[in-house]
PDB file of C-alpha atoms in Angstrom:
ATOM      1  CA  UNK A   1      56.285   5.941 -73.511  1.00  0.00           C
ATOM      2  CA  UNK A   2      58.634   8.584 -74.727  1.00  0.00           C
ATOM      3  CA  UNK A   3      59.899  11.772 -73.159  1.00  0.00           C
ATOM      4  CA  UNK A   4      58.364  14.922 -74.595  1.00  0.00           C
ATOM      5  CA  UNK A   5      59.575  18.495 -74.370  1.00  0.00           C
ATOM      6  CA  UNK A   6      56.960  19.225 -71.696  1.00  0.00           C
ATOM      7  CA  UNK A   7      58.737  16.957 -69.226  1.00  0.00           C
ATOM      8  CA  UNK A   8      62.029  18.780 -69.648  1.00  0.00           C
ATOM      9  CA  UNK A   9      60.307  22.151 -69.349  1.00  0.00           C
ATOM     10  CA  UNK A  10      58.587  21.027 -66.141  1.00  0.00           C
ATOM     11  CA  UNK A  11      61.851  19.853 -64.566  1.00  0.00           C
ATOM     12  CA  UNK A  12      63.419  23.197 -65.483  1.00  0.00           C
ATOM     13  CA  UNK A  13      60.415  25.068 -64.081  1.00  0.00           C
ATOM     14  CA  UNK A  14      60.610  23.235 -60.742  1.00  0.00           C
ATOM     15  CA  UNK A  15      64.361  23.891 -60.528  1.00  0.00           C
ATOM     16  CA  UNK A  16      63.828  27.571 -61.314  1.00  0.00           C
ATOM     17  CA  UNK A  17      61.154  27.956 -58.632  1.00  0.00           C
ATOM     18  CA  UNK A  18      63.327  26.224 -56.010  1.00  0.00           C
ATOM     19  CA  UNK A  19      66.242  28.474 -56.954  1.00  0.00           C
ATOM     20  CA  UNK A  20      64.056  31.577 -56.762  1.00  0.00           C
ATOM     21  CA  UNK A  21      62.808  30.590 -53.313  1.00  0.00           C
ATOM     22  CA  UNK A  22      66.359  29.976 -52.094  1.00  0.00           C
ATOM     23  CA  UNK A  23      67.656  33.251 -53.520  1.00  0.00           C
ATOM     24  CA  UNK A  24      64.899  35.219 -51.806  1.00  0.00           C
ATOM     25  CA  UNK A  25      64.845  33.521 -48.387  1.00  0.00           C
ATOM     26  CA  UNK A  26      68.406  32.338 -47.658  1.00  0.00           C
ATOM     27  CA  UNK A  27      70.519  34.490 -45.382  1.00  0.00           C
ATOM     28  CA  UNK A  28      74.007  33.228 -46.160  1.00  0.00           C
ATOM     29  CA  UNK A  29      75.534  34.915 -49.201  1.00  0.00           C
ATOM     30  CA  UNK A  30      77.085  31.648 -50.452  1.00  0.00           C
ATOM     31  CA  UNK A  31      73.652  29.995 -50.366  1.00  0.00           C
ATOM     32  CA  UNK A  32      72.174  32.886 -52.339  1.00  0.00           C
ATOM     33  CA  UNK A  33      74.900  32.490 -54.985  1.00  0.00           C
ATOM     34  CA  UNK A  34      74.196  28.738 -55.157  1.00  0.00           C
ATOM     35  CA  UNK A  35      70.494  29.398 -55.685  1.00  0.00           C
ATOM     36  CA  UNK A  36      71.274  31.790 -58.531  1.00  0.00           C
ATOM     37  CA  UNK A  37      73.397  29.043 -60.124  1.00  0.00           C
ATOM     38  CA  UNK A  38      70.414  26.693 -59.842  1.00  0.00           C
ATOM     39  CA  UNK A  39      68.221  29.174 -61.713  1.00  0.00           C
ATOM     40  CA  UNK A  40      70.848  29.538 -64.452  1.00  0.00           C
ATOM     41  CA  UNK A  41      70.988  25.758 -64.823  1.00  0.00           C
ATOM     42  CA  UNK A  42      67.216  25.618 -65.247  1.00  0.00           C
ATOM     43  CA  UNK A  43      67.481  28.098 -68.115  1.00  0.00           C
ATOM     44  CA  UNK A  44      70.261  26.004 -69.670  1.00  0.00           C
ATOM     45  CA  UNK A  45      68.033  22.903 -69.595  1.00  0.00           C
ATOM     46  CA  UNK A  46      65.348  24.864 -71.442  1.00  0.00           C
ATOM     47  CA  UNK A  47      67.814  26.028 -74.096  1.00  0.00           C
ATOM     48  CA  UNK A  48      69.147  22.542 -74.763  1.00  0.00           C
ATOM     49  CA  UNK A  49      65.633  21.053 -74.796  1.00  0.00           C
ATOM     50  CA  UNK A  50      64.520  23.571 -77.401  1.00  0.00           C
ATOM     51  CA  UNK A  51      67.626  22.891 -79.445  1.00  0.00           C
ATOM     52  CA  UNK A  52      66.417  19.296 -79.817  1.00  0.00           C
ATOM     53  CA  UNK A  53      62.600  19.492 -79.709  1.00  0.00           C
ATOM     54  CA  UNK A  54      61.926  23.054 -80.857  1.00  0.00           C
ATOM     55  CA  UNK A  55      60.155  24.114 -84.010  1.00  0.00           C
ATOM     56  CA  UNK A  56      63.479  24.423 -85.837  1.00  0.00           C
ATOM     57  CA  UNK A  57      65.943  22.071 -84.170  1.00  0.00           C
ATOM     58  CA  UNK A  58      69.379  23.607 -84.418  1.00  0.00           C
ATOM     59  CA  UNK A  59      72.626  23.553 -82.525  1.00  0.00           C
ATOM     60  CA  UNK A  60      72.327  27.270 -81.640  1.00  0.00           C
ATOM     61  CA  UNK A  61      70.649  26.484 -78.314  1.00  0.00           C
ATOM     62  CA  UNK A  62      73.665  24.472 -77.212  1.00  0.00           C
ATOM     63  CA  UNK A  63      75.980  27.327 -78.173  1.00  0.00           C
ATOM     64  CA  UNK A  64      73.897  29.790 -76.143  1.00  0.00           C
ATOM     65  CA  UNK A  65      74.194  27.341 -73.242  1.00  0.00           C
ATOM     66  CA  UNK A  66      77.985  27.414 -73.581  1.00  0.00           C
ATOM     67  CA  UNK A  67      77.969  31.220 -73.480  1.00  0.00           C
ATOM     68  CA  UNK A  68      75.660  31.335 -70.469  1.00  0.00           C
ATOM     69  CA  UNK A  69      77.914  28.828 -68.655  1.00  0.00           C
ATOM     70  CA  UNK A  70      80.858  31.163 -69.272  1.00  0.00           C
ATOM     71  CA  UNK A  71      78.944  34.118 -67.892  1.00  0.00           C
ATOM     72  CA  UNK A  72      77.867  32.053 -64.876  1.00  0.00           C
ATOM     73  CA  UNK A  73      81.461  31.114 -64.106  1.00  0.00           C
ATOM     74  CA  UNK A  74      82.549  34.764 -64.307  1.00  0.00           C
ATOM     75  CA  UNK A  75      79.614  35.766 -62.109  1.00  0.00           C
ATOM     76  CA  UNK A  76      80.482  33.236 -59.415  1.00  0.00           C
ATOM     77  CA  UNK A  77      84.142  34.267 -59.374  1.00  0.00           C
ATOM     78  CA  UNK A  78      83.273  37.956 -59.008  1.00  0.00           C
ATOM     79  CA  UNK A  79      80.535  37.273 -56.450  1.00  0.00           C
ATOM     80  CA  UNK A  80      82.885  35.294 -54.238  1.00  0.00           C
ATOM     81  CA  UNK A  81      85.579  37.982 -54.577  1.00  0.00           C
ATOM     82  CA  UNK A  82      83.091  40.630 -53.437  1.00  0.00           C
ATOM     83  CA  UNK A  83      81.990  38.320 -50.610  1.00  0.00           C
ATOM     84  CA  UNK A  84      85.571  37.843 -49.409  1.00  0.00           C
ATOM     85  CA  UNK A  85      86.229  41.601 -49.527  1.00  0.00           C
ATOM     86  CA  UNK A  86      83.033  42.238 -47.559  1.00  0.00           C
ATOM     87  CA  UNK A  87      83.914  39.571 -45.012  1.00  0.00           C
ATOM     88  CA  UNK A  88      87.307  41.177 -44.478  1.00  0.00           C
ATOM     89  CA  UNK A  89      85.695  44.532 -43.754  1.00  0.00           C
ATOM     90  CA  UNK A  90      82.539  43.541 -41.888  1.00  0.00           C
ATOM     91  CA  UNK A  91      83.176  39.972 -40.643  1.00  0.00           C
ATOM     92  CA  UNK A  92      79.756  38.742 -41.725  1.00  0.00           C
ATOM     93  CA  UNK A  93      78.398  36.555 -44.527  1.00  0.00           C
ATOM     94  CA  UNK A  94      74.719  37.310 -43.944  1.00  0.00           C
ATOM     95  CA  UNK A  95      73.079  39.343 -46.654  1.00  0.00           C
ATOM     96  CA  UNK A  96      70.759  41.174 -44.272  1.00  0.00           C
ATOM     97  CA  UNK A  97      73.715  42.610 -42.360  1.00  0.00           C
ATOM     98  CA  UNK A  98      75.346  44.070 -45.462  1.00  0.00           C
ATOM     99  CA  UNK A  99      73.464  47.359 -45.291  1.00  0.00           C
ATOM    100  CA  UNK A 100      76.177  50.012 -45.494  1.00  0.00           C
ATOM    101  CA  UNK A 101      74.467  51.771 -48.383  1.00  0.00           C
ATOM    102  CA  UNK A 102      71.149  52.092 -46.524  1.00  0.00           C
ATOM    103  CA  UNK A 103      72.441  54.664 -44.064  1.00  0.00           C
TER     104      UNK A 103
ATOM    105  CA  UNK B   1      58.656   2.008 -70.337  1.00  0.00           C
ATOM    106  CA  UNK B   2      61.643   2.629 -72.515  1.00  0.00           C
ATOM    107  CA  UNK B   3      65.188   3.084 -71.393  1.00  0.00           C
ATOM    108  CA  UNK B   4      65.069   6.772 -72.265  1.00  0.00           C
ATOM    109  CA  UNK B   5      62.080   7.335 -70.006  1.00  0.00           C
ATOM    110  CA  UNK B   6      63.676   5.421 -67.138  1.00  0.00           C
ATOM    111  CA  UNK B   7      66.889   7.434 -67.467  1.00  0.00           C
ATOM    112  CA  UNK B   8      64.933  10.686 -67.617  1.00  0.00           C
ATOM    113  CA  UNK B   9      62.889   9.722 -64.543  1.00  0.00           C
ATOM    114  CA  UNK B  10      65.928   8.836 -62.429  1.00  0.00           C
ATOM    115  CA  UNK B  11      67.941  11.866 -63.533  1.00  0.00           C
ATOM    116  CA  UNK B  12      65.148  14.363 -62.978  1.00  0.00           C
ATOM    117  CA  UNK B  13      64.381  12.799 -59.587  1.00  0.00           C
ATOM    118  CA  UNK B  14      68.042  13.227 -58.573  1.00  0.00           C
ATOM    119  CA  UNK B  15      68.068  16.779 -59.940  1.00  0.00           C
ATOM    120  CA  UNK B  16      64.993  17.937 -58.067  1.00  0.00           C
ATOM    121  CA  UNK B  17      65.913  15.934 -54.971  1.00  0.00           C
ATOM    122  CA  UNK B  18      69.331  17.597 -54.770  1.00  0.00           C
ATOM    123  CA  UNK B  19      67.735  21.018 -55.160  1.00  0.00           C
ATOM    124  CA  UNK B  20      65.146  20.341 -52.448  1.00  0.00           C
ATOM    125  CA  UNK B  21      67.855  19.089 -50.095  1.00  0.00           C
ATOM    126  CA  UNK B  22      69.839  22.234 -50.897  1.00  0.00           C
ATOM    127  CA  UNK B  23      66.928  24.330 -49.690  1.00  0.00           C
ATOM    128  CA  UNK B  24      66.299  22.276 -46.554  1.00  0.00           C
ATOM    129  CA  UNK B  25      69.889  21.899 -45.301  1.00  0.00           C
ATOM    130  CA  UNK B  26      71.141  24.496 -42.859  1.00  0.00           C
ATOM    131  CA  UNK B  27      74.902  23.911 -43.125  1.00  0.00           C
ATOM    132  CA  UNK B  28      76.328  25.618 -46.177  1.00  0.00           C
ATOM    133  CA  UNK B  29      78.850  22.838 -46.909  1.00  0.00           C
ATOM    134  CA  UNK B  30      76.002  20.312 -47.129  1.00  0.00           C
ATOM    135  CA  UNK B  31      74.209  22.643 -49.528  1.00  0.00           C
ATOM    136  CA  UNK B  32      77.216  22.666 -51.871  1.00  0.00           C
ATOM    137  CA  UNK B  33      77.465  18.857 -51.822  1.00  0.00           C
ATOM    138  CA  UNK B  34      73.782  18.329 -52.615  1.00  0.00           C
ATOM    139  CA  UNK B  35      73.958  20.944 -55.349  1.00  0.00           C
ATOM    140  CA  UNK B  36      76.884  18.987 -56.807  1.00  0.00           C
ATOM    141  CA  UNK B  37      74.535  15.999 -57.193  1.00  0.00           C
ATOM    142  CA  UNK B  38      72.062  18.282 -58.971  1.00  0.00           C
ATOM    143  CA  UNK B  39      74.733  19.556 -61.357  1.00  0.00           C
ATOM    144  CA  UNK B  40      75.906  16.053 -62.285  1.00  0.00           C
ATOM    145  CA  UNK B  41      72.319  14.915 -62.903  1.00  0.00           C
ATOM    146  CA  UNK B  42      71.726  17.940 -65.122  1.00  0.00           C
ATOM    147  CA  UNK B  43      74.792  16.862 -67.121  1.00  0.00           C
ATOM    148  CA  UNK B  44      73.052  13.494 -67.532  1.00  0.00           C
ATOM    149  CA  UNK B  45      69.932  15.267 -68.789  1.00  0.00           C
ATOM    150  CA  UNK B  46      72.053  17.121 -71.344  1.00  0.00           C
ATOM    151  CA  UNK B  47      73.528  13.837 -72.595  1.00  0.00           C
ATOM    152  CA  UNK B  48      69.988  12.453 -72.793  1.00  0.00           C
ATOM    153  CA  UNK B  49      69.049  15.428 -74.980  1.00  0.00           C
ATOM    154  CA  UNK B  50      71.859  14.603 -77.392  1.00  0.00           C
ATOM    155  CA  UNK B  51      74.158  17.420 -76.252  1.00  0.00           C
ATOM    156  CA  UNK B  52      77.244  15.444 -75.264  1.00  0.00           C
ATOM    157  CA  UNK B  53      79.634  18.387 -75.415  1.00  0.00           C
ATOM    158  CA  UNK B  54      77.441  20.526 -73.167  1.00  0.00           C
ATOM    159  CA  UNK B  55      77.145  17.640 -70.717  1.00  0.00           C
ATOM    160  CA  UNK B  56      80.913  17.315 -70.416  1.00  0.00           C
ATOM    161  CA  UNK B  57      81.256  21.095 -70.100  1.00  0.00           C
ATOM    162  CA  UNK B  58      78.609  21.032 -67.365  1.00  0.00           C
ATOM    163  CA  UNK B  59      80.564  18.435 -65.392  1.00  0.00           C
ATOM    164  CA  UNK B  60      83.797  20.410 -65.826  1.00  0.00           C
ATOM    165  CA  UNK B  61      82.466  23.900 -65.137  1.00  0.00           C
ATOM    166  CA  UNK B  62      79.645  23.398 -62.654  1.00  0.00           C
ATOM    167  CA  UNK B  63      80.325  20.272 -60.633  1.00  0.00           C
ATOM    168  CA  UNK B  64      84.086  20.792 -60.930  1.00  0.00           C
ATOM    169  CA  UNK B  65      84.956  24.461 -60.870  1.00  0.00           C
ATOM    170  CA  UNK B  66      81.976  26.175 -59.320  1.00  0.00           C
ATOM    171  CA  UNK B  67      81.491  23.677 -56.472  1.00  0.00           C
ATOM    172  CA  UNK B  68      85.171  23.890 -55.549  1.00  0.00           C
ATOM    173  CA  UNK B  69      85.056  27.682 -55.805  1.00  0.00           C
ATOM    174  CA  UNK B  70      82.063  27.729 -53.456  1.00  0.00           C
ATOM    175  CA  UNK B  71      83.915  25.487 -50.995  1.00  0.00           C
ATOM    176  CA  UNK B  72      86.858  27.920 -51.137  1.00  0.00           C
ATOM    177  CA  UNK B  73      84.442  30.770 -50.509  1.00  0.00           C
ATOM    178  CA  UNK B  74      83.069  29.008 -47.442  1.00  0.00           C
ATOM    179  CA  UNK B  75      86.490  28.124 -46.075  1.00  0.00           C
ATOM    180  CA  UNK B  76      87.834  31.655 -46.590  1.00  0.00           C
ATOM    181  CA  UNK B  77      84.916  33.273 -44.799  1.00  0.00           C
ATOM    182  CA  UNK B  78      83.187  31.283 -42.061  1.00  0.00           C
ATOM    183  CA  UNK B  79      84.194  27.658 -41.545  1.00  0.00           C
ATOM    184  CA  UNK B  80      81.062  26.488 -39.782  1.00  0.00           C
ATOM    185  CA  UNK B  81      78.659  28.771 -41.580  1.00  0.00           C
ATOM    186  CA  UNK B  82      75.063  27.788 -41.144  1.00  0.00           C
ATOM    187  CA  UNK B  83      71.904  29.379 -42.395  1.00  0.00           C
ATOM    188  CA  UNK B  84      68.964  29.600 -40.042  1.00  0.00           C
ATOM    189  CA  UNK B  85      66.892  31.576 -42.491  1.00  0.00           C
ATOM    190  CA  UNK B  86      65.759  35.125 -41.968  1.00  0.00           C
ATOM    191  CA  UNK B  87      63.445  34.086 -39.168  1.00  0.00           C
ATOM    192  CA  UNK B  88      60.664  36.275 -40.484  1.00  0.00           C
ATOM    193  CA  UNK B  89      57.766  33.910 -40.951  1.00  0.00           C
ATOM    194  CA  UNK B  90      55.478  36.464 -42.556  1.00  0.00           C
ATOM    195  CA  UNK B  91      57.984  37.456 -45.228  1.00  0.00           C
ATOM    196  CA  UNK B  92      58.811  33.819 -46.057  1.00  0.00           C
ATOM    197  CA  UNK B  93      55.143  32.974 -46.465  1.00  0.00           C
ATOM    198  CA  UNK B  94      54.639  35.926 -48.774  1.00  0.00           C
ATOM    199  CA  UNK B  95      57.608  34.810 -50.908  1.00  0.00           C
ATOM    200  CA  UNK B  96      56.270  31.245 -50.997  1.00  0.00           C
ATOM    201  CA  UNK B  97      52.872  32.488 -52.149  1.00  0.00           C
ATOM    202  CA  UNK B  98      54.498  34.605 -54.873  1.00  0.00           C
ATOM    203  CA  UNK B  99      56.538  31.634 -56.116  1.00  0.00           C
ATOM    204  CA  UNK B 100      53.500  29.348 -56.128  1.00  0.00           C
ATOM    205  CA  UNK B 101      51.686  31.912 -58.297  1.00  0.00           C
ATOM    206  CA  UNK B 102      54.666  32.115 -60.687  1.00  0.00           C
ATOM    207  CA  UNK B 103      54.828  28.312 -60.841  1.00  0.00           C
ATOM    208  CA  UNK B 104      51.103  27.992 -61.543  1.00  0.00           C
ATOM    209  CA  UNK B 105      51.219  30.580 -64.319  1.00  0.00           C
ATOM    210  CA  UNK B 106      54.207  28.989 -66.048  1.00  0.00           C
ATOM    211  CA  UNK B 107      52.776  25.482 -65.601  1.00  0.00           C
ATOM    212  CA  UNK B 108      49.508  26.601 -67.168  1.00  0.00           C
ATOM    213  CA  UNK B 109      51.419  28.150 -70.051  1.00  0.00           C
ATOM    214  CA  UNK B 110      53.507  25.031 -70.664  1.00  0.00           C
ATOM    215  CA  UNK B 111      50.508  22.699 -70.589  1.00  0.00           C
ATOM    216  CA  UNK B 112      48.392  24.936 -72.776  1.00  0.00           C
ATOM    217  CA  UNK B 113      50.906  25.481 -75.578  1.00  0.00           C
ATOM    218  CA  UNK B 114      50.741  23.124 -78.508  1.00  0.00           C
ATOM    219  CA  UNK B 115      54.358  22.095 -78.880  1.00  0.00           C
ATOM    220  CA  UNK B 116      55.464  20.895 -82.292  1.00  0.00           C
ATOM    221  CA  UNK B 117      55.503  17.145 -82.589  1.00  0.00           C
ATOM    222  CA  UNK B 118      58.960  15.799 -81.986  1.00  0.00           C
ATOM    223  CA  UNK B 119      60.707  15.687 -85.345  1.00  0.00           C
ATOM    224  CA  UNK B 120      62.190  12.500 -86.717  1.00  0.00           C
ATOM    225  CA  UNK B 121      65.713  12.175 -85.393  1.00  0.00           C
ATOM    226  CA  UNK B 122      68.055  13.625 -87.953  1.00  0.00           C
ATOM    227  CA  UNK B 123      70.734  11.201 -89.096  1.00  0.00           C
ATOM    228  CA  UNK B 124      73.858  12.175 -87.210  1.00  0.00           C
ATOM    229  CA  UNK B 125      76.399  12.715 -89.924  1.00  0.00           C
ATOM    230  CA  UNK B 126      78.890  14.558 -87.739  1.00  0.00           C
ATOM    231  CA  UNK B 127      79.457  14.329 -84.008  1.00  0.00           C
ATOM    232  CA  UNK B 128      77.979  16.837 -81.599  1.00  0.00           C
ATOM    233  CA  UNK B 129      81.321  18.473 -80.782  1.00  0.00           C
ATOM    234  CA  UNK B 130      82.121  18.797 -84.497  1.00  0.00           C
ATOM    235  CA  UNK B 131      78.776  20.483 -85.131  1.00  0.00           C
ATOM    236  CA  UNK B 132      79.247  22.949 -82.261  1.00  0.00           C
ATOM    237  CA  UNK B 133      82.788  23.730 -83.392  1.00  0.00           C
ATOM    238  CA  UNK B 134      81.635  24.482 -86.932  1.00  0.00           C
ATOM    239  CA  UNK B 135      78.908  26.853 -85.717  1.00  0.00           C
ATOM    240  CA  UNK B 136      81.067  28.600 -83.100  1.00  0.00           C
ATOM    241  CA  UNK B 137      83.897  29.344 -85.479  1.00  0.00           C
ATOM    242  CA  UNK B 138      81.749  30.485 -88.382  1.00  0.00           C
ATOM    243  CA  UNK B 139      78.463  32.050 -87.279  1.00  0.00           C
ATOM    244  CA  UNK B 140      79.245  32.910 -83.669  1.00  0.00           C
ATOM    245  CA  UNK B 141      82.903  33.860 -83.925  1.00  0.00           C
ATOM    246  CA  UNK B 142      82.463  37.445 -82.662  1.00  0.00           C
ATOM    247  CA  UNK B 143      80.463  36.469 -79.529  1.00  0.00           C
ATOM    248  CA  UNK B 144      83.064  33.780 -78.926  1.00  0.00           C
ATOM    249  CA  UNK B 145      85.891  36.321 -78.922  1.00  0.00           C
ATOM    250  CA  UNK B 146      83.834  38.711 -76.771  1.00  0.00           C
ATOM    251  CA  UNK B 147      83.307  35.946 -74.225  1.00  0.00           C
ATOM    252  CA  UNK B 148      87.062  35.444 -73.982  1.00  0.00           C
ATOM    253  CA  UNK B 149      87.459  39.175 -73.263  1.00  0.00           C
ATOM    254  CA  UNK B 150      84.706  38.903 -70.638  1.00  0.00           C
ATOM    255  CA  UNK B 151      86.516  36.028 -68.940  1.00  0.00           C
ATOM    256  CA  UNK B 152      89.762  38.021 -68.876  1.00  0.00           C
ATOM    257  CA  UNK B 153      87.992  41.047 -67.378  1.00  0.00           C
ATOM    258  CA  UNK B 154      86.305  38.862 -64.755  1.00  0.00           C
ATOM    259  CA  UNK B 155      89.660  37.275 -63.852  1.00  0.00           C
ATOM    260  CA  UNK B 156      91.346  40.653 -63.357  1.00  0.00           C
ATOM    261  CA  UNK B 157      88.314  42.046 -61.553  1.00  0.00           C
ATOM    262  CA  UNK B 158      88.158  39.122 -59.140  1.00  0.00           C
ATOM    263  CA  UNK B 159      91.867  39.488 -58.323  1.00  0.00           C
ATOM    264  CA  UNK B 160      91.525  43.238 -57.712  1.00  0.00           C
ATOM    265  CA  UNK B 161      88.392  42.758 -55.595  1.00  0.00           C
ATOM    266  CA  UNK B 162      89.805  40.016 -53.415  1.00  0.00           C
ATOM    267  CA  UNK B 163      93.307  41.347 -52.886  1.00  0.00           C
ATOM    268  CA  UNK B 164      94.131  43.159 -49.673  1.00  0.00           C
ATOM    269  CA  UNK B 165      93.680  46.897 -49.840  1.00  0.00           C
ATOM    270  CA  UNK B 166      96.835  48.828 -49.151  1.00  0.00           C
ATOM    271  CA  UNK B 167      96.375  51.280 -46.335  1.00  0.00           C
ATOM    272  CA  UNK B 168      98.045  54.260 -47.952  1.00  0.00           C
ATOM    273  CA  UNK B 169      96.017  56.888 -46.196  1.00  0.00           C
TER     274      UNK B 169
END
């Protein structure tokens, strides 16, 4: 019994759906950021799986994964900086209370 | 049951289990810890797929840097932050229904597609890191340099965002 590409794609799909649910329902901004990271990781699993089991196996998928990891790290750093600035001004970390632009 | 299948089973179980615990915990610190387990297991999956370099980078960047950064974010904002959810049952059910539909569609697509039969494993003449290095510094050298500029911009942007505003009004 060997592991096929479908198994990896299914694991990535489940991770993506869990991350999507967390990003849409969580209230704490840190939890929302964590869920977005989970979704990015699911995409990375897909890229690496295709780089081994795809129609044309090549190392390009792994290089795309490296780039997307870099972007994810930059995104987390900026997201937390924005969160800290917001917390200093509004003293809240809940996303549904950050509604200054709605008024 | 081969060793590869057993490793895949355990690693994917840990991955999905950590993610499910992340959703069900209410304390944010617990969420970060369980997501750390998920990140390490995903690194194991990468190694299983023959991408050793990506696995090590995953451990360094995700379970090292990003988890610690999240912990800093929690400690700098609310120490005992907890997440009770939005409390709107109707909205949560609607979101759950939407995600179940997305899952079903993608699952159907994955099962229906005829994936190419797994190719014979190519004889590894050079190591994985060597291969990635060759590609990055020949074919992808311009994206590589652009990514370094992006990291610099993100570093400066994060410092400017998070630093105290001077009240010069």
